[in-house]
Short mmCIF file of C-alpha atoms and ligand atoms in Angstrom, two decimals:
data_model
loop_
_atom_site.label_atom_id
_atom_site.label_comp_id
_atom_site.label_asym_id
_atom_site.label_seq_id
_atom_site.Cartn_x
_atom_site.Cartn_y
_atom_site.Cartn_z
CA UNK A 896 0.00 0.00 0.00
CA UNK A 897 1.23 3.51 -0.81
CA UNK A 898 2.58 5.73 1.97
CA UNK A 899 1.36 9.33 2.22
CA UNK A 900 3.81 11.92 3.59
CA UNK A 901 2.64 15.03 5.41
CA UNK A 902 4.09 17.67 7.73
CA UNK A 903 1.86 16.76 10.66
CA UNK A 904 -0.88 14.38 11.77
CA UNK A 905 -3.16 15.50 14.61
CA UNK A 906 -4.96 12.61 16.33
CA UNK A 907 -8.26 13.72 17.88
CA UNK A 908 -10.63 16.50 16.78
CA UNK A 909 -11.44 17.70 20.29
CA UNK A 910 -10.68 21.17 21.68
CA UNK A 911 -6.93 20.46 21.88
CA UNK A 912 -6.68 18.87 18.43
CA UNK A 913 -8.66 21.62 16.71
CA UNK A 914 -6.42 24.27 18.23
CA UNK A 915 -3.32 22.35 17.16
CA UNK A 916 -4.70 22.27 13.61
CA UNK A 917 -5.35 26.03 13.72
CA UNK A 918 -1.66 26.66 14.55
CA UNK A 919 -0.43 24.22 11.90
CA UNK A 920 -2.63 25.89 9.32
CA UNK A 921 -1.36 29.35 10.33
CA UNK A 922 2.19 28.10 9.80
CA UNK A 923 1.28 26.85 6.30
CA UNK A 924 1.93 23.20 7.21
CA UNK A 925 0.50 20.24 5.28
CA UNK A 926 -1.58 18.63 8.05
CA UNK A 927 -4.14 15.86 8.52
CA UNK A 928 -6.71 15.61 11.32
CA UNK A 929 -7.88 12.15 12.40
CA UNK A 930 -11.05 11.54 14.44
CA UNK A 931 -12.50 8.17 15.46
CA UNK A 932 -15.79 9.37 16.95
CA UNK A 933 -18.41 11.97 16.10
CA UNK A 934 -17.24 15.57 15.76
CA UNK A 935 -18.34 18.00 18.46
CA UNK A 936 -15.75 17.72 21.33
CA UNK A 937 -16.15 16.34 24.85
CA UNK A 938 -16.67 19.87 26.19
CA UNK A 939 -19.73 20.55 24.04
CA UNK A 940 -21.22 17.02 23.89
CA UNK A 941 -20.86 15.54 27.37
CA UNK A 942 -18.69 17.91 29.41
CA UNK A 943 -18.59 21.59 30.31
CA UNK A 944 -21.66 22.74 28.41
CA UNK A 945 -24.40 20.17 29.21
CA UNK A 946 -23.25 20.03 32.84
CA UNK A 947 -23.51 23.79 33.21
CA UNK A 948 -26.92 23.77 31.47
CA UNK A 949 -28.19 21.21 34.01
CA UNK A 950 -26.71 23.23 36.88
CA UNK A 951 -28.34 26.44 35.60
CA UNK A 952 -31.77 24.76 35.74
CA UNK A 953 -31.04 23.34 39.20
CA UNK A 954 -29.95 26.72 40.53
CA UNK A 955 -33.07 28.36 39.09
CA UNK A 956 -35.21 25.84 41.04
CA UNK A 957 -33.18 26.48 44.17
CA UNK A 958 -33.52 30.27 43.82
CA UNK A 959 -37.30 29.92 43.66
CA UNK A 960 -37.28 27.78 46.80
CA UNK A 961 -35.06 30.28 48.60
CA UNK A 962 -37.20 33.27 47.61
CA UNK A 963 -39.10 32.82 50.88
CA UNK A 964 -36.21 34.35 52.82
CA UNK A 965 -36.91 37.68 51.08
CA UNK A 966 -40.60 37.50 51.94
CA UNK A 967 -41.55 36.29 48.49
CA UNK A 968 -43.91 33.36 48.82
CA UNK A 969 -43.92 30.90 45.95
CA UNK A 970 -46.33 28.04 46.28
CA UNK A 971 -46.13 24.72 44.51
CA UNK A 972 -42.77 24.82 42.73
CA UNK A 973 -43.06 22.19 40.05
CA UNK A 974 -39.92 20.96 38.31
CA UNK A 975 -40.91 19.64 34.89
CA UNK A 976 -38.00 17.23 34.56
CA UNK A 977 -38.69 16.32 30.95
CA UNK A 978 -38.70 20.02 30.00
CA UNK A 979 -35.50 20.66 31.99
CA UNK A 980 -33.67 17.80 30.27
CA UNK A 981 -35.08 18.72 26.86
CA UNK A 982 -33.64 22.25 27.23
CA UNK A 983 -30.28 20.84 28.37
CA UNK A 984 -30.17 18.72 25.21
CA UNK A 985 -31.44 21.32 22.78
CA UNK A 986 -28.99 23.99 24.00
CA UNK A 987 -26.22 21.38 24.13
CA UNK A 988 -27.04 20.42 20.53
CA UNK A 989 -26.68 24.07 19.50
CA UNK A 990 -23.17 24.18 20.98
CA UNK A 991 -22.29 20.86 19.33
CA UNK A 992 -23.66 22.05 15.96
CA UNK A 993 -21.45 25.14 16.17
CA UNK A 994 -18.34 23.00 16.71
CA UNK A 995 -19.31 20.49 14.01
CA UNK A 996 -19.83 23.33 11.52
CA UNK A 997 -16.38 24.71 12.38
CA UNK A 998 -14.80 21.27 11.82
CA UNK A 999 -16.67 20.76 8.56
CA UNK A 1000 -15.33 24.06 7.27
CA UNK A 1001 -11.85 22.47 7.39
CA UNK A 1002 -10.91 21.01 3.96
CA UNK A 1003 -12.48 17.53 3.59
CA UNK A 1004 -9.27 16.11 2.10
CA UNK A 1005 -7.44 16.96 5.35
CA UNK A 1006 -9.94 15.16 7.58
CA UNK A 1007 -9.68 11.40 8.09
CA UNK A 1008 -12.29 9.34 9.92
CA UNK A 1009 -11.08 6.31 11.87
CA UNK A 1010 -8.95 5.17 14.77
CA UNK A 1011 -5.30 6.21 14.49
CA UNK A 1012 -2.46 4.11 15.84
CA UNK A 1013 1.29 4.31 15.62
CA UNK A 1014 3.05 1.81 13.34
CA UNK A 1015 6.49 3.39 13.92
CA UNK A 1016 8.04 6.49 15.53
CA UNK A 1017 6.74 8.79 12.75
CA UNK A 1018 4.16 6.61 11.03
CA UNK A 1019 0.45 6.31 11.68
CA UNK A 1020 -2.26 4.09 10.26
CA UNK A 1021 -5.91 5.10 10.35
CA UNK A 1022 -8.18 2.03 10.36
CA UNK A 1023 -7.18 -0.06 7.34
CA UNK A 1024 -6.03 2.99 5.36
CA UNK A 1025 -2.59 3.66 3.92
CA UNK A 1026 0.32 4.38 6.22
CA UNK A 1027 0.90 8.07 6.91
CA UNK A 1028 4.43 9.31 7.34
CA UNK A 1029 4.52 12.54 9.35
CA UNK A 1030 7.35 14.95 10.20
CA UNK A 1031 5.46 15.56 13.49
CA UNK A 1032 2.50 14.00 15.30
CA UNK A 1033 0.16 15.62 17.85
CA UNK A 1034 -1.66 13.21 20.17
CA UNK A 1035 -4.85 14.92 21.36
CA UNK A 1036 -7.03 11.91 22.08
CA UNK A 1037 -8.64 13.18 25.31
CA UNK A 1038 -9.76 11.01 28.23
CA UNK A 1039 -12.60 8.62 29.12
CA UNK A 1040 -14.62 8.00 32.26
CA UNK A 1041 -13.16 5.24 34.42
CA UNK A 1042 -15.63 2.57 35.56
CA UNK A 1043 -14.13 0.35 38.31
CA UNK A 1044 -14.49 -3.44 37.89
CA UNK A 1045 -16.87 -3.60 40.81
CA UNK A 1046 -19.58 -2.31 38.44
CA UNK A 1047 -19.04 -5.07 35.83
CA UNK A 1048 -22.32 -6.84 36.70
CA UNK A 1049 -24.31 -3.61 36.12
CA UNK A 1050 -22.18 -2.02 33.39
CA UNK A 1051 -25.18 -1.62 31.07
CA UNK A 1052 -27.22 0.07 33.82
CA UNK A 1053 -24.81 2.56 35.34
CA UNK A 1054 -24.45 6.12 34.12
CA UNK A 1055 -21.26 8.07 33.51
CA UNK A 1056 -21.14 11.68 32.35
CA UNK A 1057 -21.36 10.24 28.80
CA UNK A 1058 -24.88 8.93 29.41
CA UNK A 1059 -26.39 11.14 32.11
CA UNK A 1060 -27.51 13.93 29.76
CA UNK A 1061 -29.58 11.41 27.79
CA UNK A 1062 -31.91 10.76 30.76
CA UNK A 1063 -35.48 11.47 29.66
CA UNK A 1064 -36.73 12.27 33.15
CA UNK A 1065 -35.26 13.24 36.52
CA UNK A 1066 -34.62 9.97 38.43
CA UNK A 1067 -36.36 9.33 41.75
CA UNK A 1068 -33.14 8.10 43.34
CA UNK A 1069 -29.46 8.16 42.44
CA UNK A 1070 -26.18 7.09 44.01
CA UNK A 1071 -23.24 9.20 42.92
CA UNK A 1072 -20.00 7.29 43.33
CA UNK A 1073 -17.18 9.83 43.47
CA UNK A 1074 -17.37 13.30 45.02
CA UNK A 1075 -14.84 14.95 42.72
CA UNK A 1076 -15.81 17.83 40.46
CA UNK A 1077 -18.04 15.87 38.06
CA UNK A 1078 -19.86 13.87 40.75
CA UNK A 1079 -20.45 16.88 42.97
CA UNK A 1080 -21.66 19.17 40.17
CA UNK A 1081 -24.04 16.66 38.58
CA UNK A 1082 -25.21 15.08 41.84
CA UNK A 1083 -26.04 18.41 43.46
CA UNK A 1084 -27.83 19.59 40.33
CA UNK A 1085 -30.02 16.45 40.19
CA UNK A 1086 -30.69 16.73 43.91
CA UNK A 1087 -31.97 20.29 43.42
CA UNK A 1088 -34.17 19.06 40.60
CA UNK A 1089 -35.84 16.51 42.88
CA UNK A 1090 -33.72 13.35 42.87
CA UNK A 1091 -32.98 11.67 46.20
CA UNK A 1092 -29.17 11.56 45.88
CA UNK A 1093 -26.65 9.63 48.01
CA UNK A 1094 -22.99 10.53 47.48
CA UNK A 1095 -20.34 7.88 48.19
CA UNK A 1096 -16.60 8.34 48.10
CA UNK A 1097 -13.82 6.31 49.65
CA UNK A 1098 -11.79 9.51 50.18
CA UNK A 1099 -12.69 11.77 53.12
CA UNK A 1100 -12.95 14.87 50.90
CA UNK A 1101 -15.42 16.59 48.63
CA UNK A 1102 -14.30 18.43 45.48
CA UNK A 1103 -10.70 19.41 44.74
CA UNK A 1104 -10.06 21.73 47.74
CA UNK A 1105 -6.76 20.86 49.42
CA UNK A 1106 -6.84 23.45 52.21
CA UNK A 1107 -7.95 21.45 55.27
CA UNK A 1108 -9.90 24.37 56.78
CA UNK A 1109 -11.78 25.25 53.61
CA UNK A 1110 -12.33 21.54 52.87
CA UNK A 1111 -13.72 20.92 56.40
CA UNK A 1112 -16.01 23.93 56.13
CA UNK A 1113 -17.25 22.98 52.65
CA UNK A 1114 -17.92 19.40 53.75
CA UNK A 1115 -19.91 20.56 56.77
CA UNK A 1116 -21.99 23.09 54.82
CA UNK A 1117 -22.68 20.87 51.80
CA UNK A 1118 -23.45 17.98 54.15
CA UNK A 1119 -26.42 19.90 55.57
CA UNK A 1120 -28.38 19.49 52.36
CA UNK A 1121 -26.62 16.62 50.59
CA UNK A 1122 -26.31 13.02 51.83
CA UNK A 1123 -22.51 12.85 51.73
CA UNK A 1124 -21.04 9.51 52.75
CA UNK A 1125 -17.29 10.13 52.72
CA UNK A 1126 -14.78 7.44 53.58
CA UNK A 1127 -17.29 4.94 52.15
CA UNK A 1128 -15.94 2.14 49.95
CA UNK A 1129 -18.38 0.51 47.50
CA UNK A 1130 -17.99 -3.27 47.76
CA UNK A 1131 -20.66 -4.67 45.44
CA UNK A 1132 -23.09 -3.57 42.74
CA UNK A 1133 -25.91 -5.89 41.63
CA UNK A 1134 -29.00 -5.51 39.43
CA UNK A 1135 -32.16 -5.00 41.53
CA UNK A 1136 -35.51 -4.71 39.70
CA UNK A 1137 -34.94 -1.98 37.13
CA UNK A 1138 -32.28 -0.37 39.29
CA UNK A 1139 -29.08 -1.21 41.11
CA UNK A 1140 -28.31 -2.32 44.65
CA UNK A 1141 -25.04 -1.06 46.08
CA UNK A 1142 -23.28 -2.42 49.16
CA UNK A 1143 -20.63 -0.32 50.86
CA UNK A 1144 -18.67 0.00 54.09
CA UNK A 1145 -19.13 3.35 55.76
CA UNK A 1146 -16.36 5.40 57.39
CA UNK A 1147 -16.84 3.45 60.65
CA UNK A 1148 -16.53 0.11 58.86
CA UNK A 1149 -20.25 -0.72 59.11
CA UNK A 1150 -21.85 -2.67 56.25
CA UNK A 1151 -24.44 -0.54 54.43
CA UNK A 1152 -26.57 -1.02 51.33
CA UNK A 1153 -29.14 0.79 49.27
CA UNK A 1154 -31.23 0.38 46.13
CA UNK A 1155 -31.11 3.16 43.56
CA UNK A 1156 -32.91 3.82 40.29
CA UNK A 1157 -29.60 4.94 38.81
CA UNK A 1158 -25.93 5.01 39.78
CA UNK A 1159 -23.68 7.74 38.40
CA UNK A 1160 -20.08 6.56 38.41
CA UNK A 1161 -17.82 9.61 38.61
CA UNK A 1162 -14.60 8.00 39.78
CA UNK A 1163 -12.30 9.93 37.47
CA UNK A 1164 -11.12 9.91 33.88
CA UNK A 1165 -8.26 8.06 32.19
CA UNK A 1166 -6.16 9.44 29.29
CA UNK A 1167 -6.98 7.70 25.97
CA UNK A 1168 -3.61 6.09 25.21
CA UNK A 1169 -4.39 2.36 25.34
CA UNK A 1170 -5.31 1.86 21.67
CA UNK A 1171 -2.67 4.18 20.18
CA UNK A 1172 0.01 1.53 19.62
CA UNK A 1173 2.47 3.65 21.61
CA UNK A 1174 4.75 0.62 21.88
CA UNK A 1175 5.68 1.31 18.23
CA UNK A 1176 6.40 4.99 18.83
CA UNK A 1177 9.65 4.48 20.72
CA UNK A 1178 8.64 6.96 23.45
CA UNK A 1179 9.51 6.77 27.11
CA UNK A 1180 6.28 6.09 29.02
CA UNK A 1181 5.42 6.80 32.66
CA UNK A 1182 3.80 4.26 35.00
CA UNK A 1183 0.34 5.12 33.58
CA UNK A 1184 1.51 4.42 30.03
CA UNK A 1185 1.54 8.14 29.12
CA UNK A 1186 4.57 9.40 27.16
CA UNK A 1187 6.84 11.64 29.25
CA UNK A 1188 6.37 15.22 28.02
CA UNK A 1189 7.37 18.80 28.74
CA UNK A 1190 4.49 21.11 29.73
CA UNK A 1191 6.26 24.14 28.22
CA UNK A 1192 6.73 22.62 24.76
CA UNK A 1193 4.28 19.67 24.89
CA UNK A 1194 7.06 17.61 23.31
CA UNK A 1195 7.68 13.97 24.28
CA UNK A 1196 11.43 13.78 24.99
CA UNK A 1197 13.14 14.95 21.80
CA UNK A 1198 10.81 12.99 19.52
CA UNK A 1199 8.65 14.72 16.88
CA UNK A 1200 5.61 13.79 18.98
CA UNK A 1201 3.55 16.26 21.03
CA UNK A 1202 0.73 15.76 23.56
CA UNK A 1203 -2.19 18.16 24.06
CA UNK A 1204 -5.28 18.22 26.26
CA UNK A 1205 -6.72 15.63 28.65
CA UNK A 1206 -4.55 12.86 27.20
CA UNK A 1207 -1.49 14.13 29.10
CA UNK A 1208 -3.30 13.54 32.42
CA UNK A 1209 -2.10 16.93 33.71
CA UNK A 1210 -4.86 19.54 34.09
CA UNK A 1211 -8.01 18.17 32.45
CA UNK A 1212 -9.64 21.54 31.87
CA UNK A 1213 -10.88 23.17 28.72
CA UNK A 1214 -8.70 26.30 28.75
CA UNK A 1215 -5.62 24.16 29.39
CA UNK A 1216 -6.54 21.84 26.49
CA UNK A 1217 -6.79 24.86 24.20
CA UNK A 1218 -3.42 26.26 25.31
CA UNK A 1219 -1.77 22.88 24.97
CA UNK A 1220 -3.25 22.40 21.51
CA UNK A 1221 -1.83 25.79 20.46
CA UNK A 1222 1.62 25.02 21.87
CA UNK A 1223 1.69 21.50 20.39
CA UNK A 1224 0.50 22.71 16.97
CA UNK A 1225 3.01 25.55 16.84
CA UNK A 1226 5.87 23.27 17.85
CA UNK A 1227 4.79 20.48 15.49
CA UNK A 1228 5.03 23.06 12.68
CA UNK A 1229 8.46 24.32 13.82
CA UNK A 1230 9.98 20.96 14.78
CA UNK A 1231 12.87 20.43 15.49
CA UNK A 1232 13.14 24.11 16.66
CA UNK A 1233 10.54 23.96 19.43
CA UNK A 1234 9.54 27.06 21.42
CA UNK A 1235 9.07 27.08 25.18
CA UNK A 1236 5.92 28.72 26.53
CA UNK A 1237 5.18 30.08 29.98
CA UNK A 1238 1.97 28.41 31.17
CA UNK A 1239 -0.87 30.37 32.72
CA UNK A 1240 -1.53 30.55 36.44
CA UNK A 1241 -3.61 27.52 37.49
CA UNK A 1242 -7.33 28.11 37.93
CA UNK A 1243 -9.91 25.50 38.87
CA UNK A 1244 -13.59 26.25 39.41
CA UNK A 1245 -16.31 23.89 40.61
CA UNK A 1246 -19.85 24.94 39.70
CA UNK A 1247 -21.35 23.54 42.88
CA UNK A 1248 -23.38 25.90 45.05
CA UNK A 1249 -21.64 27.42 46.95
CA UNK A 1250 -18.92 27.24 44.33
CA UNK A 1251 -15.36 26.06 44.98
CA UNK A 1252 -12.23 27.46 43.39
CA UNK A 1253 -8.46 27.21 43.52
CA UNK A 1254 -6.66 30.26 42.10
CA UNK A 1255 -2.90 30.09 41.68
CA UNK A 1256 -1.10 27.76 44.04
CA UNK A 1257 -3.23 25.32 46.00
CA UNK A 1258 -2.64 24.88 49.73
CA UNK A 1259 -1.11 21.46 49.00
CA UNK A 1260 1.55 22.98 46.75
CA UNK A 1261 2.67 25.74 49.17
CA UNK A 1262 6.06 25.94 50.80
CA UNK A 1263 4.65 26.16 54.33
CA UNK A 1264 7.83 27.62 55.83
CA UNK A 1265 7.70 30.63 53.46
CA UNK A 1266 3.94 31.22 53.44
CA UNK A 1267 1.57 33.43 55.43
CA UNK A 1268 -2.13 32.56 55.34
CA UNK A 1269 -5.24 34.62 56.13
CA UNK A 1270 -8.88 33.76 55.74
CA UNK A 1271 -12.12 35.60 55.17
CA UNK A 1272 -15.64 34.42 55.80
CA UNK A 1273 -18.78 35.12 53.79
CA UNK A 1274 -21.04 34.54 56.81
CA UNK A 1275 -21.07 38.18 57.98
CA UNK A 1276 -19.96 39.70 54.70
CA UNK A 1277 -22.22 42.60 53.67
CA UNK A 1278 -23.14 41.67 50.10
CA UNK A 1279 -23.37 37.95 50.85
CA UNK A 1280 -25.96 38.72 53.55
CA UNK A 1281 -27.87 41.11 51.24
CA UNK A 1282 -28.38 38.30 48.74
CA UNK A 1283 -28.94 35.74 51.53
CA UNK A 1284 -26.08 33.59 50.34
CA UNK A 1285 -23.78 34.20 53.29
CA UNK A 1286 -22.14 30.78 53.44
CA UNK A 1287 -18.46 30.48 52.62
CA UNK A 1288 -14.85 30.59 53.63
CA UNK A 1289 -11.71 31.45 51.69
CA UNK A 1290 -8.01 31.44 52.49
CA UNK A 1291 -5.35 33.56 50.81
CA UNK A 1292 -1.66 32.65 50.59
CA UNK A 1293 1.31 35.03 50.26
CA UNK A 1294 5.07 34.53 50.54
CA UNK A 1295 6.62 36.14 53.62
CA UNK A 1296 9.81 37.44 52.07
CA UNK A 1297 8.23 39.44 49.22
CA UNK A 1298 4.51 39.70 50.25
CA UNK A 1299 3.41 38.44 46.82
CA UNK A 1300 0.01 36.78 46.62
CA UNK A 1301 0.59 33.17 45.53
CA UNK A 1302 -2.80 31.56 45.65
CA UNK A 1303 -6.18 31.06 47.26
CA UNK A 1304 -8.75 28.37 47.92
CA UNK A 1305 -12.35 29.50 48.05
CA UNK A 1306 -15.79 28.12 48.89
CA UNK A 1307 -18.58 30.66 48.63
CA UNK A 1308 -21.22 32.41 46.53
CA UNK A 1309 -20.22 32.80 42.85
CA UNK A 1310 -16.52 32.59 43.69
CA UNK A 1311 -15.84 31.91 39.99
CA UNK A 1312 -15.47 35.70 39.66
CA UNK A 1313 -13.30 36.28 42.74
CA UNK A 1314 -11.13 33.35 41.67
CA UNK A 1315 -10.48 35.01 38.32
CA UNK A 1316 -9.43 38.27 39.99
CA UNK A 1317 -7.16 36.39 42.36
CA UNK A 1318 -5.62 34.22 39.61
CA UNK A 1319 -4.96 37.35 37.53
CA UNK A 1320 -3.32 38.99 40.57
CA UNK A 1321 -1.17 35.91 41.19
CA UNK A 1322 -0.09 35.86 37.56
CA UNK A 1323 0.81 39.57 37.78
CA UNK A 1324 2.83 38.78 40.93
CA UNK A 1325 1.00 41.53 42.82
CA UNK A 1326 1.92 42.11 46.44
CA UNK A 1327 -0.72 42.26 49.14
CA UNK A 1328 0.05 45.99 49.56
CA UNK A 1329 -0.54 46.71 45.86
CA UNK A 1330 -3.76 44.73 45.87
CA UNK A 1331 -5.04 46.78 48.78
CA UNK A 1332 -4.55 49.92 46.68
CA UNK A 1333 -7.04 48.64 44.07
CA UNK A 1334 -10.61 50.01 44.08
CA UNK A 1335 -13.25 47.95 45.88
CA UNK A 1336 -16.86 48.97 45.25
CA UNK A 1337 -19.41 48.81 48.03
CA UNK A 1338 -21.34 46.61 48.69
CA UNK A 1339 -19.75 43.73 46.77
CA UNK A 1340 -18.37 40.27 47.44
CA UNK A 1341 -14.95 41.65 46.46
CA UNK A 1342 -14.95 43.51 49.78
CA UNK A 1343 -14.61 40.08 51.37
CA UNK A 1344 -11.35 39.63 49.51
CA UNK A 1345 -10.20 42.98 50.84
CA UNK A 1346 -10.94 41.85 54.40
CA UNK A 1347 -8.77 38.79 53.77
CA UNK A 1348 -6.00 40.89 52.22
CA UNK A 1349 -5.99 43.23 55.21
CA UNK A 1350 -5.65 40.28 57.54
CA UNK A 1351 -2.84 38.94 55.38
CA UNK A 1352 -1.11 42.36 55.46
CA UNK A 1353 -1.27 42.30 59.28
CA UNK A 1354 0.24 38.81 59.34
CA UNK A 1355 2.99 39.93 56.97
CA UNK A 1356 3.65 43.00 59.13
CA UNK A 1357 3.01 45.43 56.28
CA UNK A 1358 -0.40 46.84 57.28
CA UNK A 1359 1.10 50.22 58.16
CA UNK A 1360 3.51 50.42 55.26
CA UNK A 1361 1.32 52.78 53.23
CA UNK A 1362 -1.53 53.88 55.51
CA UNK A 1363 -3.09 56.39 53.05
CA UNK A 1364 -3.58 53.96 50.24
CA UNK A 1365 -6.06 51.64 51.88
CA UNK A 1366 -8.49 54.16 53.30
CA UNK A 1367 -11.89 52.61 52.96
CA UNK A 1368 -13.32 51.32 56.20
CA UNK A 1369 -17.05 50.88 56.63
CA UNK A 1370 -19.06 48.97 59.20
CA UNK A 1371 -20.33 45.50 58.39
CA UNK A 1372 -18.12 44.84 55.39
C1 FAD B 2279 -18.89 16.22 32.88
C2 FAD B 2279 -17.69 17.10 32.56
C3 FAD B 2279 -17.75 18.44 32.87
C4 FAD B 2279 -16.66 19.26 32.57
N1 FAD B 2279 -16.74 20.58 32.91
C5 FAD B 2279 -15.69 21.39 32.65
C6 FAD B 2279 -15.76 22.76 32.97
O1 FAD B 2279 -16.76 23.25 33.50
N2 FAD B 2279 -14.68 23.54 32.70
C7 FAD B 2279 -13.55 23.01 32.13
O2 FAD B 2279 -12.58 23.76 31.92
N3 FAD B 2279 -13.46 21.71 31.80
C8 FAD B 2279 -14.51 20.89 32.04
N4 FAD B 2279 -14.44 19.57 31.69
C9 FAD B 2279 -13.19 19.07 31.07
C10 FAD B 2279 -13.12 19.39 29.56
O3 FAD B 2279 -14.31 18.98 28.94
C11 FAD B 2279 -11.92 18.68 28.94
O4 FAD B 2279 -10.74 19.12 29.61
C12 FAD B 2279 -11.73 18.99 27.46
O5 FAD B 2279 -12.92 18.76 26.76
C13 FAD B 2279 -10.61 18.09 26.89
O6 FAD B 2279 -10.44 18.33 25.51
P1 FAD B 2279 -9.53 17.37 24.64
O7 FAD B 2279 -9.37 18.00 23.29
O8 FAD B 2279 -8.31 17.00 25.38
O9 FAD B 2279 -10.36 16.00 24.50
P2 FAD B 2279 -11.68 15.66 23.64
O10 FAD B 2279 -12.55 16.82 23.40
O11 FAD B 2279 -12.26 14.46 24.33
O12 FAD B 2279 -11.10 15.19 22.23
C14 FAD B 2279 -10.40 13.99 22.04
C15 FAD B 2279 -10.84 13.40 20.70
O13 FAD B 2279 -9.94 12.38 20.31
C16 FAD B 2279 -10.66 11.34 19.67
N5 FAD B 2279 -9.84 10.12 19.69
C17 FAD B 2279 -9.49 9.37 20.77
N6 FAD B 2279 -8.68 8.36 20.38
C18 FAD B 2279 -8.52 8.46 19.04
C19 FAD B 2279 -7.78 7.72 18.07
N7 FAD B 2279 -7.01 6.69 18.40
N8 FAD B 2279 -7.85 8.10 16.76
C20 FAD B 2279 -8.60 9.17 16.41
N9 FAD B 2279 -9.31 9.92 17.29
C21 FAD B 2279 -9.26 9.58 18.59
C22 FAD B 2279 -11.94 11.25 20.50
O14 FAD B 2279 -13.00 10.63 19.75
C23 FAD B 2279 -12.23 12.74 20.78
O15 FAD B 2279 -13.07 13.33 19.81
C24 FAD B 2279 -15.51 18.72 31.94
C25 FAD B 2279 -15.47 17.37 31.61
C26 FAD B 2279 -16.55 16.56 31.90
C27 FAD B 2279 -16.50 15.09 31.52
#
């Protein structure tokens, strides 16, 4: 069979792969894009967008229920589950259509359909097609939901995030196994829409927060309205009627069981590397079977192979996948002269309610000996009380020697916005003193950040350094 030679092959038409292709095209490279599934990306089809659509509906229901606190009486809130899920799907389909149209605008002769696998260090075969010889290869094959073996007997009944958005009605009962970002977001949303949800996780934590104080607080507050069983190991899953019976050991080692209409398995995602034939690529692999790579170039060793997106198992987030696709595509075009890129400040947001966020360095990554920490609470914070959402705690981290803000972990109302401001400040290497010179409007949630910064300034011993530049003091803020 004839070999076809090209400058670059990009494997995977997800967010990372499409951005790699955009860079290759800009550089005038002769590229091919291979996709084994339907176009439309994980983000639009089964990830960011449908999950946030479901959460938006859930939060609307919750807001109506909470209206009572303002003296607004709403009687007989009725969640029309079929209508909720129909909107999730129809809006999701709009997002997917947009992506598919973008992909279909790419020249048809550059798009191959089929599963790509390595046949040698620079050769790829797509299905039974001819061998492709590429000067550079970008692996952007994404990740897949992990389903532990314990669910083998009910594999056709359990839900993962791939199936959950296809539900036609809101289930009466649901066990969510895994209280990471996906499990927490989807489980809380379904609970607000009327499902009786039990959360099970063998770890003692909920969400990605690593700061023990913020984690403890979030667990306690979320646990008031959600049935959180942390430290609970699922031991068996069997079919029961039309549903599933789970058996687990709780945190005290007691045997527990329950029957659920559905079980959502949200125990993490695994990079899609197994079917790539990486054994033929001559790359050094880590213990998970992922090629070793450099996050500043996305290159695997000094090979003409680049990783991008969830497949590298690094930061499985959309904006990171896009950046990595851009870096990988640019470097695939320039190979062997690869460019190093400074990566953005880390930012993780969980769309639970209250939301969670990590901006900049997490608590777990701090050098404790060099770090000063101060917290602020949303419980007595002016704006949080005005909107009756005064639940939350955040902690800010700065280095002692230079007073630069390094990171924060937050749990509170709409902290997605505060987390952006803090991540931008961390990336700008702003000191606590400079941050306190910024304007803070009244009454806003940002004033809570200022309270935390003031506390941090006191801890750092710099609260009197520039007394005129942090003037605003008002009661109850
Ligand atoms: C429920 C959920 C909610 C999420 N919410 C958020 C959020 O709110 N914010 C956020 O930032 N991130 C979120 N994410 C994560 C985000 O969706 C991913 O980080 C992002 O979509 C990864 O993009 P990617 O290009 O790496 O992978 P993908 O978009 O999955 O693309 C990989 C592509 O490669 C193809 N492929 C695989 N193997 C082969 C092969 N051998 N040959 C050819 N093609 C192949 C696949 O079919 C797929 O189309 C969420 C994820 C989930 C599951």
